[in-house]
PDB file of C-alpha atoms and ligand atoms in Angstrom:
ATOM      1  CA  UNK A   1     -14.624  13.974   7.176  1.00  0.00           C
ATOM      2  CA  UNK A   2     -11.352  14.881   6.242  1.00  0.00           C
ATOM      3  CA  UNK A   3      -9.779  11.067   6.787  1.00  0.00           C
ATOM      4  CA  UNK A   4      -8.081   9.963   3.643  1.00  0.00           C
ATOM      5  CA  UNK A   5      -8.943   6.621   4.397  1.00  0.00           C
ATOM      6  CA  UNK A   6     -12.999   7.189   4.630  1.00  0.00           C
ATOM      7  CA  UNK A   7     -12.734   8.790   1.952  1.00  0.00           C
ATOM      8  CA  UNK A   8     -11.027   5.910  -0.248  1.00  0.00           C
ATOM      9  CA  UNK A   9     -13.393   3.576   1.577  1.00  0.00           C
ATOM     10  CA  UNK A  10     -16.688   5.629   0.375  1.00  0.00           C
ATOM     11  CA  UNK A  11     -14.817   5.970  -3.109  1.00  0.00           C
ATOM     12  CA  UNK A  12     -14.110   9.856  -2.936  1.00  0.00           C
ATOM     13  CA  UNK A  13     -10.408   8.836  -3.479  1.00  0.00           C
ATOM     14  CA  UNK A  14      -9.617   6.436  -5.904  1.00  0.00           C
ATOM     15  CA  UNK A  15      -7.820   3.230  -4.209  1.00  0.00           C
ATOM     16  CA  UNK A  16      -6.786  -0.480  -6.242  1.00  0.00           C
ATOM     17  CA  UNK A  17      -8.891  -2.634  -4.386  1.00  0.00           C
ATOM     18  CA  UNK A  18      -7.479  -5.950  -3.242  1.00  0.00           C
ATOM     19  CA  UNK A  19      -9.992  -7.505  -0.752  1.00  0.00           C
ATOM     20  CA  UNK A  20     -13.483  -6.090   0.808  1.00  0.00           C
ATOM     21  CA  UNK A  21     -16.051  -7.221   2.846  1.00  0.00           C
ATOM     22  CA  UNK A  22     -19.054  -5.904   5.354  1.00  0.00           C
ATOM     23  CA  UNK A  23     -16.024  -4.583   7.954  1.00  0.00           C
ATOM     24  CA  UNK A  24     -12.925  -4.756   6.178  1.00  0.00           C
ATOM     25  CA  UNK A  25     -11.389  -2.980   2.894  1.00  0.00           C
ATOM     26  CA  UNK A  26      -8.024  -3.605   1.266  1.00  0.00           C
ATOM     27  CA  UNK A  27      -6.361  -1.648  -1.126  1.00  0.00           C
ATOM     28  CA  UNK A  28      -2.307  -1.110  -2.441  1.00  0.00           C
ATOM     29  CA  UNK A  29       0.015   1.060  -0.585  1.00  0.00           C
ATOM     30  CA  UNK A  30       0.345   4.100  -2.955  1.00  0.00           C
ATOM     31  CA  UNK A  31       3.737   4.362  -1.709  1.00  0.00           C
ATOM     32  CA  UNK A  32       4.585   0.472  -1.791  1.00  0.00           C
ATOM     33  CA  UNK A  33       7.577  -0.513   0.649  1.00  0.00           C
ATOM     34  CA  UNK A  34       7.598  -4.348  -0.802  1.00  0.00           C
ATOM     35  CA  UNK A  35       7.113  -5.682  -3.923  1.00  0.00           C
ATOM     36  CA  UNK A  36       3.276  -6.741  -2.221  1.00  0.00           C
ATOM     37  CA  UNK A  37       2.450  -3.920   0.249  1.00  0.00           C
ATOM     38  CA  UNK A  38      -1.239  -4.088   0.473  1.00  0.00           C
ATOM     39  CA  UNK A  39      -3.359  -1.580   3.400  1.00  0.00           C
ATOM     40  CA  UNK A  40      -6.217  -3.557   5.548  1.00  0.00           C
ATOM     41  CA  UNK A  41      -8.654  -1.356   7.197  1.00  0.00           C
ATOM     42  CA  UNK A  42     -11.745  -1.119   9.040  1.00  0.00           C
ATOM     43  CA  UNK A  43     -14.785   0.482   7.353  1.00  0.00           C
ATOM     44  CA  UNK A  44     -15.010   2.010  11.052  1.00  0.00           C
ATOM     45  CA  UNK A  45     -13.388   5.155  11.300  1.00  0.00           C
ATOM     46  CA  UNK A  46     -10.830   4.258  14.250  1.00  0.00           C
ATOM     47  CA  UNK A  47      -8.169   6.377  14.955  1.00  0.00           C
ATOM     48  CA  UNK A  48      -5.626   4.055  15.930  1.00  0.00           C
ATOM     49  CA  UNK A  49      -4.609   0.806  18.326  1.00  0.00           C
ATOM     50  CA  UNK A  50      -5.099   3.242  21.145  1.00  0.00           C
ATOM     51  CA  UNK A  51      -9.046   3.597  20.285  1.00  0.00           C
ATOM     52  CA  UNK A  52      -9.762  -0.469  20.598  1.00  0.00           C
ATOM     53  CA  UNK A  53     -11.643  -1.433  23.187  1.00  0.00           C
ATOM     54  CA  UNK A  54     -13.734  -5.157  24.110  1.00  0.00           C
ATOM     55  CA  UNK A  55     -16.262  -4.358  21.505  1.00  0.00           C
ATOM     56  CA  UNK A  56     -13.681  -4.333  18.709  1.00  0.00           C
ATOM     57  CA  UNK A  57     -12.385  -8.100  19.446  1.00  0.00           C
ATOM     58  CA  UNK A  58     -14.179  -9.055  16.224  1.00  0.00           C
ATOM     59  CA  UNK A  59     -13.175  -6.758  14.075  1.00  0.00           C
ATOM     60  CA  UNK A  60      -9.867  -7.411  15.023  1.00  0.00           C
ATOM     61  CA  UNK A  61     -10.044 -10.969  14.210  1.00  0.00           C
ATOM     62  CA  UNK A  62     -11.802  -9.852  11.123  1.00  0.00           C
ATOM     63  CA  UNK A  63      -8.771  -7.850  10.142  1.00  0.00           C
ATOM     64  CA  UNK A  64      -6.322 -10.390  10.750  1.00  0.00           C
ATOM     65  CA  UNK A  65      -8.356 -12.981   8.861  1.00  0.00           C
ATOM     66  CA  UNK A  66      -8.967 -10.218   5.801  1.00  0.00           C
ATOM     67  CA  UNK A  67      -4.820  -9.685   5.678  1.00  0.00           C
ATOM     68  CA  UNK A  68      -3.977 -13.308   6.021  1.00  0.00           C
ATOM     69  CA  UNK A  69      -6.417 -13.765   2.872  1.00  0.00           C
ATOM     70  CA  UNK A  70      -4.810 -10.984   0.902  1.00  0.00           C
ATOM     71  CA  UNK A  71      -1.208 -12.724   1.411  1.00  0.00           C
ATOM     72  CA  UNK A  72      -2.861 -15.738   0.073  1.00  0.00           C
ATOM     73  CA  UNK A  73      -4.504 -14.119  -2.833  1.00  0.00           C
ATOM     74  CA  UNK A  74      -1.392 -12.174  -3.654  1.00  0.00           C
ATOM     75  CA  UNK A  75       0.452 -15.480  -3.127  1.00  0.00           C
ATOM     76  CA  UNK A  76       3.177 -14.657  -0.402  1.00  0.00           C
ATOM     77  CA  UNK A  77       1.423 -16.960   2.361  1.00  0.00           C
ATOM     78  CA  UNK A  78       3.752 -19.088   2.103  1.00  0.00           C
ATOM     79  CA  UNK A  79       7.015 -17.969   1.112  1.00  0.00           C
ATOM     80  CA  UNK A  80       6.145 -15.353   4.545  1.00  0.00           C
ATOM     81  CA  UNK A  81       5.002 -12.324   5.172  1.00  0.00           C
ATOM     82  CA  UNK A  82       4.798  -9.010   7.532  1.00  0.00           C
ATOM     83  CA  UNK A  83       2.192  -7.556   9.314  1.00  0.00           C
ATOM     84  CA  UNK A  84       2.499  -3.852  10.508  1.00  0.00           C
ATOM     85  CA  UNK A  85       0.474  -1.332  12.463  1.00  0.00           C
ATOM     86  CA  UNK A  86       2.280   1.939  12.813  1.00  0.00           C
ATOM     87  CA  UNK A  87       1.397   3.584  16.231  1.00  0.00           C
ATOM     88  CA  UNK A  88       2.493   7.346  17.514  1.00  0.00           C
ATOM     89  CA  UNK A  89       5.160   9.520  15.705  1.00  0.00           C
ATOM     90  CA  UNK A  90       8.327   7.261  16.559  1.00  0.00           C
ATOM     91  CA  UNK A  91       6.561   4.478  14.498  1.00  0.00           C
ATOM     92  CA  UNK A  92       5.618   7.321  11.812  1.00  0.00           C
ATOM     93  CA  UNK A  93       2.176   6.924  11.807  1.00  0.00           C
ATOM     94  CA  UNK A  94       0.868   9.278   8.968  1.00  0.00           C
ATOM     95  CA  UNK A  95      -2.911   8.414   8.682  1.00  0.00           C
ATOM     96  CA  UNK A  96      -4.837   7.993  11.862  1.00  0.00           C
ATOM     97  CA  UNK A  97      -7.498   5.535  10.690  1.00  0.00           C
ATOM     98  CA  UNK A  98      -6.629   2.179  11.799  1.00  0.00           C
ATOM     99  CA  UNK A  99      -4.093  -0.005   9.237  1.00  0.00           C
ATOM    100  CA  UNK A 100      -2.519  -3.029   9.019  1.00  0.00           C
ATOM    101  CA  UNK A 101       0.464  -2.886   6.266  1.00  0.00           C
ATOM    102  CA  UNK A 102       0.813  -6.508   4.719  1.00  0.00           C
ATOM    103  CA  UNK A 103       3.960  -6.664   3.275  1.00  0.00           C
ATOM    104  CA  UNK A 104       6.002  -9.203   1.344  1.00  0.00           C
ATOM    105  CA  UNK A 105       7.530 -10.405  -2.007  1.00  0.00           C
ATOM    106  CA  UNK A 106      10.977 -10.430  -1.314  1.00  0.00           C
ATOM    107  CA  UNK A 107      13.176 -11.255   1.819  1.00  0.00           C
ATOM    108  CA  UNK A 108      12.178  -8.466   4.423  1.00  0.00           C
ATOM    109  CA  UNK A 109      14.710  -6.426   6.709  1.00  0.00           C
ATOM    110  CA  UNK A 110      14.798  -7.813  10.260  1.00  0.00           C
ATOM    111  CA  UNK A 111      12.566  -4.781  11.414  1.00  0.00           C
ATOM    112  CA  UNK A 112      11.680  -1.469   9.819  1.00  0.00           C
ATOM    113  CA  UNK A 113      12.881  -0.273   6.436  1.00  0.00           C
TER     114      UNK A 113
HETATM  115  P1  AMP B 201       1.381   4.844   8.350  1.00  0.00           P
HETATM  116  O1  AMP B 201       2.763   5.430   8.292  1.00  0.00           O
HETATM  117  O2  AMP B 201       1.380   3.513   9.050  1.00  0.00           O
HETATM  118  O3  AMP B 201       0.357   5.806   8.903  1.00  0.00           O
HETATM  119  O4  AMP B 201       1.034   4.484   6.857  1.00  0.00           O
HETATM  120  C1  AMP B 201       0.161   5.206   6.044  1.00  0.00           C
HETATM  121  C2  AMP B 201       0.304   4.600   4.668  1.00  0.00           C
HETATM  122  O5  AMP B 201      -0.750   5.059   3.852  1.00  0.00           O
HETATM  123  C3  AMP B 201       1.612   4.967   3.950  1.00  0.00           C
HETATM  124  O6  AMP B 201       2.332   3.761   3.651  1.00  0.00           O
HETATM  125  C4  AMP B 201       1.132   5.685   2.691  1.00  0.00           C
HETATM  126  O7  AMP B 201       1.928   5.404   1.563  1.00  0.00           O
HETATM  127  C5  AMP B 201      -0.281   5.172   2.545  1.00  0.00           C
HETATM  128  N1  AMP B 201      -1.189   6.049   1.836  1.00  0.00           N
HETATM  129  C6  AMP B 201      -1.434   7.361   2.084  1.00  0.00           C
HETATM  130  N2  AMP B 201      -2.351   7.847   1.227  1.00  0.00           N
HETATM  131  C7  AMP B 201      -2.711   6.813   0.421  1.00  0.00           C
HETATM  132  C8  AMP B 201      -3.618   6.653  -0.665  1.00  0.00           C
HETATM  133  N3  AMP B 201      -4.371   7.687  -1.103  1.00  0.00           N
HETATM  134  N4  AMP B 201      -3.721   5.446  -1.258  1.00  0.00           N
HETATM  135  C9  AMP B 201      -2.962   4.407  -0.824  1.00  0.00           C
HETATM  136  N5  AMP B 201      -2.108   4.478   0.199  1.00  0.00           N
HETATM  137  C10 AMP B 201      -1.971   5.663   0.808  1.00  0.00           C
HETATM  138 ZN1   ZN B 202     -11.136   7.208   8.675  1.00  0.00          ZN
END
């Protein structure tokens, strides 16, 4: 499995770990965008929002509740923050196992960087 992502999940690649549970892991953008920019993904390898289908519908609520907890640990709930899933080349997707970027900390750009 050559998926950077598994591989931080199973702990072959060292990751900061900000929130796990049985479906969900969360660890800090190595390349951080925001002063919080914090990665949610599924343990299931999933290449992208292309690959969902009826049986993911709670694992997607799963991820959304698992990066609206990490906002609240990291405590940018409530001053706002931005969720972001990267899809294709003109969004720049770079890893093709499912993410949600949670970013926040400071005033964000209307969209994009
Ligand atoms: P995307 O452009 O949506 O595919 O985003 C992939 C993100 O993964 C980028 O923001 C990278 O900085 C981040 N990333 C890549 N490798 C690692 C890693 N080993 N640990 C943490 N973040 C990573
Ligand atoms: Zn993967």
């Amino acid at each position: 499995m050559d998926c950077v992502f598994c591989q931080i999940i199973q702990g072959a690649i060292p990751s900061q770990q900000v929130y796990a549970d049985e479906q969900v892991y969360a660890f800090r953008d190595i390349n951080p965008q925001a002063p919080v920019h914090v990665l949610v993904v599924p343990r299931e390898h999933l290449p992208g929002l292309p690959a969902l289908n009826d049986g993911h519908a709670a694992l997607l609520l799963a991820l959304h509740r698992a990066a609206h907890r990490v906002a609240v640990q990291e405590g940018i709930a409530e001053r706002g923050y931005r969720l972001v899933v990267n899809s294709g080349p003109d969004a720049g997707q770079t890893v093709f196992h499912l993410h949600y970027h949670v970013l926040g900390g400071a005033p964000l750009g209307r969209f994009g960087r």
